[in-house]
Short mmCIF file of C-alpha atoms and ligand atoms in Angstrom, two decimals:
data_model
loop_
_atom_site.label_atom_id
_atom_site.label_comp_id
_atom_site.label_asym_id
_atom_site.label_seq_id
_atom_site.Cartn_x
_atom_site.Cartn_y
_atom_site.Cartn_z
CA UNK A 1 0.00 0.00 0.00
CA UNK A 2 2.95 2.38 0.60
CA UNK A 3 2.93 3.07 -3.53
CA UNK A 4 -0.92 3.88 -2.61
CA UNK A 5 -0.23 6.52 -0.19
CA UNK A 6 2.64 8.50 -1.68
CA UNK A 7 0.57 9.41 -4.48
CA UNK A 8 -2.96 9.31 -3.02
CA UNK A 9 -3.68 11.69 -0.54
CA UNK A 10 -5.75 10.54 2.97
CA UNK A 11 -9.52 11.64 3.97
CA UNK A 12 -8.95 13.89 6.40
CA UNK A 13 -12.60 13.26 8.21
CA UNK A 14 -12.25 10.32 10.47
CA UNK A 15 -13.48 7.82 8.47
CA UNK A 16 -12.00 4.11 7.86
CA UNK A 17 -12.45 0.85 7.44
CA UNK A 18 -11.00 -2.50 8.68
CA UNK A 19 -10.14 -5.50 7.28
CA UNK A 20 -10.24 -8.29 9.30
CA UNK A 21 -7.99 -11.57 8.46
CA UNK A 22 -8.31 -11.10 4.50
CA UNK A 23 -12.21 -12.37 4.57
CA UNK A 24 -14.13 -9.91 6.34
CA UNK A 25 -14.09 -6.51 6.15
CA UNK A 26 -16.34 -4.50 9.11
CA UNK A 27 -15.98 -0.75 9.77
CA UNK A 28 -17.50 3.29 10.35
CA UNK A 29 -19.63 4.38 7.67
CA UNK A 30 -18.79 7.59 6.26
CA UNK A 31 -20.28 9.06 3.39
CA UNK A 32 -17.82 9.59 0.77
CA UNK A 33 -17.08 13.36 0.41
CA UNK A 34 -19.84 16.23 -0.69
CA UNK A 35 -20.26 19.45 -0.30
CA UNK A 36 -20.94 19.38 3.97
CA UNK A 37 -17.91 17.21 4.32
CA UNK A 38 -14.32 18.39 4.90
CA UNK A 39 -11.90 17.72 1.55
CA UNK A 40 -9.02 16.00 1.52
CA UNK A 41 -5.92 18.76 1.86
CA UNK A 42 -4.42 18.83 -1.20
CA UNK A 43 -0.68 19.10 0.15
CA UNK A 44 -0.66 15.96 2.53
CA UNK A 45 0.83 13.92 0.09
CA UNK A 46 2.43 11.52 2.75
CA UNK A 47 -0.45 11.59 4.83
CA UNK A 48 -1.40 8.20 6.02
CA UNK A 49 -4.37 6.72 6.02
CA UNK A 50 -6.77 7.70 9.11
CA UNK A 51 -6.68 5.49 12.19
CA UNK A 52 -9.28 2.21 12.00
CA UNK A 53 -12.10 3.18 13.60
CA UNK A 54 -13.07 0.14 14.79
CA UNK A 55 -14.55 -3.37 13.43
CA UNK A 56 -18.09 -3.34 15.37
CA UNK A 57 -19.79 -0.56 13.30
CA UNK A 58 -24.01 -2.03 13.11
CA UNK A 59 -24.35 -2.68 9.36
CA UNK A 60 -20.42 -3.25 8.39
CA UNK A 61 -20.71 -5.82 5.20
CA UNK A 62 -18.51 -9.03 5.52
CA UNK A 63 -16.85 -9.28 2.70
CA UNK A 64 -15.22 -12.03 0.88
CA UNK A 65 -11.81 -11.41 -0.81
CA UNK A 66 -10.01 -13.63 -3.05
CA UNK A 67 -7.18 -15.10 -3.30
CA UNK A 68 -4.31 -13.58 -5.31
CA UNK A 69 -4.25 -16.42 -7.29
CA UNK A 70 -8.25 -16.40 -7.94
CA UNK A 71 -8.65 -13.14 -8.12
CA UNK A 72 -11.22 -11.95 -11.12
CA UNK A 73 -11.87 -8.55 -11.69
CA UNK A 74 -14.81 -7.30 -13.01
CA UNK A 75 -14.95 -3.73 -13.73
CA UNK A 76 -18.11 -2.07 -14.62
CA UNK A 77 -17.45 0.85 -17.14
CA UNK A 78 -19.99 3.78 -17.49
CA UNK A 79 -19.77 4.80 -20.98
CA UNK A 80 -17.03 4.57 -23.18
CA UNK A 81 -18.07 8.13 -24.77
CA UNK A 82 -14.82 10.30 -24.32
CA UNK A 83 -11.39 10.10 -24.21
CA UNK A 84 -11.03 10.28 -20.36
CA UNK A 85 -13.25 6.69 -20.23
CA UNK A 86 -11.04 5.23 -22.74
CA UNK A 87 -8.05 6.40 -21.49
CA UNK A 88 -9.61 5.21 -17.56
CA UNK A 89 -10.28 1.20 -19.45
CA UNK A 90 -7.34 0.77 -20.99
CA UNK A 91 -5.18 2.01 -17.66
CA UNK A 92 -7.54 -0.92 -15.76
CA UNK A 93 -6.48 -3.41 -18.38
CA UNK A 94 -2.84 -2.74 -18.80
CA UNK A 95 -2.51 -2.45 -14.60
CA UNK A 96 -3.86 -6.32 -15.04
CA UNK A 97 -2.09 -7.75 -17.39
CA UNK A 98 1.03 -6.52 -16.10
CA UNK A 99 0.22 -7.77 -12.43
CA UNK A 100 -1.27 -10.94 -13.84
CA UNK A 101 -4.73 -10.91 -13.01
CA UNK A 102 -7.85 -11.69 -14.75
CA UNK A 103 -10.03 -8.79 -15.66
CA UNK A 104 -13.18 -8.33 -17.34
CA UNK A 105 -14.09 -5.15 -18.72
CA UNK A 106 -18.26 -4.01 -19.56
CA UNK A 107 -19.76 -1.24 -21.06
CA UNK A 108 -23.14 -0.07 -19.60
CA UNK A 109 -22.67 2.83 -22.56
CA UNK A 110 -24.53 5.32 -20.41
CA UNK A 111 -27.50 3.57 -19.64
CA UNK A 112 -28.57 2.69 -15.96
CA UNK A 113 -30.09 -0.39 -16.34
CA UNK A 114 -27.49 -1.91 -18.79
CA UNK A 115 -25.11 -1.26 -15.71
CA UNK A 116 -27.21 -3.11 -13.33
CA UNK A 117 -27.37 -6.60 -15.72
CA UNK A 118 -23.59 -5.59 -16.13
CA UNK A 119 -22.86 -6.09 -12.79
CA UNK A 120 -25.35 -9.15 -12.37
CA UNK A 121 -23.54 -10.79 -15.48
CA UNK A 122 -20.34 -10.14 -14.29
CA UNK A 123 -21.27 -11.92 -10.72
CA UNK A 124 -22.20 -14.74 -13.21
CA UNK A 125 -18.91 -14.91 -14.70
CA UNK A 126 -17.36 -15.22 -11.53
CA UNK A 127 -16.00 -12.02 -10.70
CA UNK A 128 -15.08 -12.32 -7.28
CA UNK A 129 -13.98 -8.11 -6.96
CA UNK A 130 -16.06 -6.01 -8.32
CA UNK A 131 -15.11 -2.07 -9.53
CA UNK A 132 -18.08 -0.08 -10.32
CA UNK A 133 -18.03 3.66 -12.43
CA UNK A 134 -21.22 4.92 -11.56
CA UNK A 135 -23.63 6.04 -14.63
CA UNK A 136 -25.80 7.24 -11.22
CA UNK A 137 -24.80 7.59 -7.67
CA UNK A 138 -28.52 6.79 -6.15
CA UNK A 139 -29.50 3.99 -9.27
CA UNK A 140 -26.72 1.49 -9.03
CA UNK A 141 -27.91 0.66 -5.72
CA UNK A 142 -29.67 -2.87 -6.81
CA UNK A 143 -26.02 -3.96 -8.08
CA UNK A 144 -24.16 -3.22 -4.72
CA UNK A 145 -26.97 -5.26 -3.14
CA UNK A 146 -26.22 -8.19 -5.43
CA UNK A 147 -22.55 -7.99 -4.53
CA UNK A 148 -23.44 -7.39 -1.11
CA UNK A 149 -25.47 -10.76 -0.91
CA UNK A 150 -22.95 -12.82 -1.60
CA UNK A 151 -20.06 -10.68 -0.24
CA UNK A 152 -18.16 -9.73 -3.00
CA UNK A 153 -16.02 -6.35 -2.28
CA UNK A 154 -16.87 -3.13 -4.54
CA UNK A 155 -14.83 -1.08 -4.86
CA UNK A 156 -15.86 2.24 -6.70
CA UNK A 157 -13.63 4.40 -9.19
CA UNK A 158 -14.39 7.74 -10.49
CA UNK A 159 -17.84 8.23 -9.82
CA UNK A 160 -18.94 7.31 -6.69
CA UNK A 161 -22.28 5.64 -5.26
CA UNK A 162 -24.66 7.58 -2.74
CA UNK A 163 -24.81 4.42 -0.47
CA UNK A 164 -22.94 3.99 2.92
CA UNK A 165 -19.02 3.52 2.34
CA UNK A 166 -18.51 0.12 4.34
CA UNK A 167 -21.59 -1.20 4.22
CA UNK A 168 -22.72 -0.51 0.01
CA UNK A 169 -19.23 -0.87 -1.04
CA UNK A 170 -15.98 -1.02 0.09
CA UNK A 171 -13.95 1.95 -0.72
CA UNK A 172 -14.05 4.83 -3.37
CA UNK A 173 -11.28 5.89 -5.42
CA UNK A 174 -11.28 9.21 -6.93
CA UNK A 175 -10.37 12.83 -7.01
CA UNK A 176 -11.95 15.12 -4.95
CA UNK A 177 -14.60 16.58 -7.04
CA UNK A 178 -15.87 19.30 -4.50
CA UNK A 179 -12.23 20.11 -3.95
CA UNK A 180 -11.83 20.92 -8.33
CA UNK A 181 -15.37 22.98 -8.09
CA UNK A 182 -13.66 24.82 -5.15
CA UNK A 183 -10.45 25.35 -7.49
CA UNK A 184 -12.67 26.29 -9.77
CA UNK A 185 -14.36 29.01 -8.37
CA UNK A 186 -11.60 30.33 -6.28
CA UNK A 187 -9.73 30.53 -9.71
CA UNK A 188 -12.50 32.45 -11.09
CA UNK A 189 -12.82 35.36 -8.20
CA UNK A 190 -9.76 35.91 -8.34
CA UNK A 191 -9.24 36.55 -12.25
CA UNK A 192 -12.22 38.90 -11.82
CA UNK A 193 -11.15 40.30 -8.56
CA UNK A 194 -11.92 43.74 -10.19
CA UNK A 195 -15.71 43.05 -10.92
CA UNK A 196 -18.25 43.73 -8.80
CA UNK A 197 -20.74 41.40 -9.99
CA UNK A 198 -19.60 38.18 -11.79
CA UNK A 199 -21.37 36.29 -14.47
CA UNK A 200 -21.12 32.99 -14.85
CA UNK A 201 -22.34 30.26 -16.69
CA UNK A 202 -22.06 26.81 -15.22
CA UNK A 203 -22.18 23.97 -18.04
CA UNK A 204 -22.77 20.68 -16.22
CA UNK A 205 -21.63 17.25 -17.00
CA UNK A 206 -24.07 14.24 -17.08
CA UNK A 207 -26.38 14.50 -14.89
CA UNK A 208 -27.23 11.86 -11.60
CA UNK A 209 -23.35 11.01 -11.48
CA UNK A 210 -21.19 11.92 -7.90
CA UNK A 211 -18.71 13.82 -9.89
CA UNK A 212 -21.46 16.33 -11.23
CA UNK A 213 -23.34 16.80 -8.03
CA UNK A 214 -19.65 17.86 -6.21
CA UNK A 215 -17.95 19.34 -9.10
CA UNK A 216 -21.36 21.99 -8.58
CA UNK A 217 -21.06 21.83 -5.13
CA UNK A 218 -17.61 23.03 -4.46
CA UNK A 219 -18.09 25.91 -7.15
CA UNK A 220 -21.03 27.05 -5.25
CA UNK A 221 -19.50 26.85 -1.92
CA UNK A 222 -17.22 29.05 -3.29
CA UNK A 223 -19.91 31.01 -4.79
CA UNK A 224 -21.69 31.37 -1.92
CA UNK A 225 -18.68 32.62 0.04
CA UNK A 226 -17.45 35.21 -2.24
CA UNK A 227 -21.53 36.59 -2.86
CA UNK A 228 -20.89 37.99 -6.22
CA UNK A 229 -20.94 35.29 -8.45
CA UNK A 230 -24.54 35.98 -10.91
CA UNK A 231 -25.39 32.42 -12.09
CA UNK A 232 -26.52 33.36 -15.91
CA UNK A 233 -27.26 29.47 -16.67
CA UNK A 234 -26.43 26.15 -14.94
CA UNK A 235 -27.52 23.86 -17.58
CA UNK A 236 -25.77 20.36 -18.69
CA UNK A 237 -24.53 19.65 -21.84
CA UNK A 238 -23.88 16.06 -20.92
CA UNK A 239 -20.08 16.05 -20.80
CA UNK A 240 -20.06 16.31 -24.77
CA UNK A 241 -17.90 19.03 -26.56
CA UNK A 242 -21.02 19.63 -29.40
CA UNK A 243 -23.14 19.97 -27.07
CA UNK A 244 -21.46 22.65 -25.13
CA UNK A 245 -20.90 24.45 -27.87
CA UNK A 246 -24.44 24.47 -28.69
CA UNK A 247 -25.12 25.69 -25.24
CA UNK A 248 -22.77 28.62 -24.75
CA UNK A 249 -23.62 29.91 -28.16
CA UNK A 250 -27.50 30.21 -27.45
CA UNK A 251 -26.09 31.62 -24.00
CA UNK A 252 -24.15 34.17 -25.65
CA UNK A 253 -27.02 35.13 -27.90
CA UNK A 254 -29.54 35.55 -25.07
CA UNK A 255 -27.03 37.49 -22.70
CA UNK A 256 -25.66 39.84 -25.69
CA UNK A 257 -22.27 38.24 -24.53
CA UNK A 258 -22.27 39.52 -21.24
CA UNK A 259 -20.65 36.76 -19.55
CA UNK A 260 -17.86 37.07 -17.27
CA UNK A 261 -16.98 33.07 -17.03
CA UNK A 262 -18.13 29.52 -18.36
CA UNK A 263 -17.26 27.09 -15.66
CA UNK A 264 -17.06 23.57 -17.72
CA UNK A 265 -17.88 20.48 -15.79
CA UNK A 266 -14.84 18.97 -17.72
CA UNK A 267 -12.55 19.56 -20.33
CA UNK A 268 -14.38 18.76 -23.53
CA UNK A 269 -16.91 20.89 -22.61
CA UNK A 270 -14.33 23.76 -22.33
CA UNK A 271 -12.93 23.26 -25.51
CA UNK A 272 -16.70 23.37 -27.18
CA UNK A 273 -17.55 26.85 -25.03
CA UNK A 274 -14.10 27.76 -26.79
CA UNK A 275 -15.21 27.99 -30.05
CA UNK A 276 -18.74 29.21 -29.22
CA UNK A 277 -17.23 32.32 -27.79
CA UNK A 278 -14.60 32.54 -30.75
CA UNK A 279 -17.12 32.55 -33.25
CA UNK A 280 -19.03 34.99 -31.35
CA UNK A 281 -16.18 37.38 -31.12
CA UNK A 282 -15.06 37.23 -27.85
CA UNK A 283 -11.42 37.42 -26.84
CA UNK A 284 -10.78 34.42 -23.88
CA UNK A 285 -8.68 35.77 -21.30
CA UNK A 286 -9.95 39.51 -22.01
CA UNK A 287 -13.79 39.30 -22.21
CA UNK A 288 -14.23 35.97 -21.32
CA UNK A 289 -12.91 33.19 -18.82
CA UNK A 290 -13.15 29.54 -19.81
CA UNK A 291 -12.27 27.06 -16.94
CA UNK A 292 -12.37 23.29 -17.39
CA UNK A 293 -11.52 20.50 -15.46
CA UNK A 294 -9.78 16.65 -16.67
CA UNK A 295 -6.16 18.15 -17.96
CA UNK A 296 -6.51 16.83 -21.52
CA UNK A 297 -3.09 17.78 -23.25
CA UNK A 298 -5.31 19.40 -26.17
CA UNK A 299 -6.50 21.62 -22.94
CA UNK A 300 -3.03 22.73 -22.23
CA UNK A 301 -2.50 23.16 -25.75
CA UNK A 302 -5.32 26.03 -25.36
CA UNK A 303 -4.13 26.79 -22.78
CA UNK A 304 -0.73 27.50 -24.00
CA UNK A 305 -2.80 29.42 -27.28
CA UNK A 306 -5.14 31.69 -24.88
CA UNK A 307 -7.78 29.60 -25.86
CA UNK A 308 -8.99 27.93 -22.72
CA UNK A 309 -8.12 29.76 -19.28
CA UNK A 310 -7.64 27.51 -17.23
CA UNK A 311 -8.46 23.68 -15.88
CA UNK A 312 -8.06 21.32 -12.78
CA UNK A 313 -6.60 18.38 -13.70
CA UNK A 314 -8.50 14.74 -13.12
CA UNK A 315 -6.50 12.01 -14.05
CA UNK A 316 -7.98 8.91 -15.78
CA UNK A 317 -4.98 6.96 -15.19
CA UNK A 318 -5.50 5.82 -11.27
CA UNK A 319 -5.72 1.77 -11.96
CA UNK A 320 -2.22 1.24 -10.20
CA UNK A 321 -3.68 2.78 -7.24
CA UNK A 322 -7.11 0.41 -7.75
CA UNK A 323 -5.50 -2.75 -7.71
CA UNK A 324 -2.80 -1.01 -4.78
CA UNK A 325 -6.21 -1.12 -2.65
CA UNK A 326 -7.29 -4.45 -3.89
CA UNK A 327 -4.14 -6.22 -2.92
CA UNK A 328 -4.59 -4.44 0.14
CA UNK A 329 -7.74 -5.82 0.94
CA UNK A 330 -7.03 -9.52 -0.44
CA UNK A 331 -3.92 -8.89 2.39
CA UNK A 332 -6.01 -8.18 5.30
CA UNK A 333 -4.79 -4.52 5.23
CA UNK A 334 -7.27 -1.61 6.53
CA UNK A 335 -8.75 0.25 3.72
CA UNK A 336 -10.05 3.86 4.11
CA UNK A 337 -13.29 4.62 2.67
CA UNK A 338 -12.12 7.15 0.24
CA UNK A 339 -8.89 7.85 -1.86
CA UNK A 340 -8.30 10.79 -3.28
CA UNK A 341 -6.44 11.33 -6.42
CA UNK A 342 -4.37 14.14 -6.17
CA UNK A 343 -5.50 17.22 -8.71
CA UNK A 344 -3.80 20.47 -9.70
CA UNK A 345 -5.38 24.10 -11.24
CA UNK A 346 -3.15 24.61 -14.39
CA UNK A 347 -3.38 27.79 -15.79
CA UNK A 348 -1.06 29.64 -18.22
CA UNK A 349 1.59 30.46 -15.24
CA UNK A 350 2.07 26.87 -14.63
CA UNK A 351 1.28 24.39 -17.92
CA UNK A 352 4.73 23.99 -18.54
CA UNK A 353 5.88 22.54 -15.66
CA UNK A 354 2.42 20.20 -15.20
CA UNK A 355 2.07 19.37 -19.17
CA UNK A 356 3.19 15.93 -18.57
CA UNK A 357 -0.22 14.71 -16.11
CA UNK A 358 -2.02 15.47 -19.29
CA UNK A 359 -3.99 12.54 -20.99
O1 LIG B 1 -14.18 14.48 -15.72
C1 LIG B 1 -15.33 13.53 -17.56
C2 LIG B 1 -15.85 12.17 -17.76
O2 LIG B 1 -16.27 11.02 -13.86
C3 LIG B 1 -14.26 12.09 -13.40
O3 LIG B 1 -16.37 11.89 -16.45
C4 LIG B 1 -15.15 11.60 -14.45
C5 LIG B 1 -15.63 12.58 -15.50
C6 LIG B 1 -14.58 13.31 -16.28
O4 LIG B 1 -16.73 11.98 -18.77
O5 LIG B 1 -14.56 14.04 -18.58
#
């Protein structure tokens, strides 16, 4: 675990897990983070993992973990629909090949219910760990159940579930989506420090997912703080580049342009507001802002052009820490309930130096 926790940074709200002997793993339930809970600090990058709180938590899920030797890996993919969910499969696959396990690798494309028969069919096959992307935090419930019934550990990657950490699922990898909505809007007030009001637009991701609800929910604690920010729109465009384009260009019609900053739930969405406000005329960096968040190298490429202002970075490539906490668990070791992947603002005074965490 120690390659784990150099690069993943410990929940700083006293939440754990235990597990007990390799086959049972009992525990506090935490929710994972949102937007009452503390974030991770971002500059603990040695921090260890908080103490266990204990194995007699009411409700702690035994579960059943493999064998090195048996392990089977079944990871349940949300959509394959941009480059970050491509990039996030084939990072699962290569971190099993090269460590030697079996892995099997579905596709709910999107879809809810696809994702629940997913899961079910990969319980069929044999799976005996299970890794869950979320489509939707609150609908994937049904398929944590099934593991749950015949205690097979879930662990969750990238977009979370809104069950009970310890009892729904085992652990959550991610970054710390309230903690990039946060960057987000801090980087924002300050770049219009000299506005009194500030208009933004907010262009959401897909909606129902964990990422979503805290990428929003860190922006508006910000928001909130600060008491200037004018919400123009918050309307998704679905993670999709066209889309976003689509969006910000009937936005800049119906405000005349008079939009300080587009906050992009993630990169791609960025790059569409981009050329929405280039066609319209606007300069970035002088009449508008544009802030994403993933750390796509075409990003830093606007970046670098004065295309795109700025973006949080969200890597895609976390598997090595995955299967970290798997051996973990298969070892007996205590897991935490939530691992955050570390993120960083990039903006033009710093894409140089963090060009190379692009994907
Ligand atoms: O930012 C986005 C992708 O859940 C963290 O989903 C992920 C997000 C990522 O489609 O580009």
């Amino acid at each position: 675990m120690k390659k784990v926790l150099a690069v993943i940074l410990s929940l700083t709200m006293a939440c754990s897990l235990m597990a007990c002997g390799g086959a049972s793993m009992e525990g506090e339930t935490t929710p994972a983070p949102d937007t009452e809970t503390e974030a991770p600090a971002n500059d603990a990058e040695d921090a260890e993992p908080a103490e266990n709180a204990g194995s007699d938590a009411a409700g702690a899920t035994e579960w059943i973990w493999p064998s090195k030797e048996e392990l089977h890996v079944g990871y349940s993919q949300a959509d394959l629909a941009s480059t970050w969910r491509t990039v996030e499969s084939d990072d699962m696959q290569r971190v099993a090949d090269e460590r030697g396990y079996k892995i099997t690798i579905v596709n709910a494309e999107g879809d809810t219910e696809q994702q629940l028969s997913d899961v079910e069919s990969l319980l069929a096959q044999g799976c005996n760990v299970i890794v869950i992307t979320a489509v939707d935090g609150d609908a994937i419930q049904p398929a944590l159940d099934a593991c749950k019934e015949k205690g097979v550990p879930v662990i969750m990657k990238a977009r979370g579930s809104n069950g009970v950490p310890g009892v729904d699922y085992v652990t959550f990898f991610s970054s710390d989506f309230v903690a990039e909505g946060r960057y987000a809007g801090e980087w924002i007030a300050k770049a219009c420090a000299d506005k009194e009001t500030i208009k933004v637009a907010e262009i959401q991701g897909i909606l129902g997912g964990t990422d979503v609800r805290d990428r929003s929910g860190g922006f508006h604690e910000v928001a909130d703080k600060e008491g200037n920010f004018d919400f123009v729109v918050e309307q998704t465009a679905n993670f999709s580049r066209t889309e976003a384009q689509e969006v910000a260009a009937n936005v800049l019609q119906s405000t005349n342009g008079e939009i300080d900053a587009f906050y992009c739930h993630n990169d791609e969405m960025a790059l569409g507001v981009s050329l929405a406000c280039q066609s319209a005329g606007l300069k970035i960096n002088e009449d508008v802002y544009i802030v994403g968040v993933d750390g796509m190298y075409e990003t830093f490429d606007a970046i670098k052009d004065g295309t795109v202002s700025a973006t949080i970075t969200c890597t895609p490539k976390f598997a090595e820490q995955v299967f970290d906490g798997i051996e973990a668990g298969i070892a007996g070791e205590t897991l935490e309930t939530f691992y955050a992947i570390e993120d960083v603002p990039v903006d033009a005074t710093n894409v140089e130096e963090n060009y190379d965490l692009g994907f």
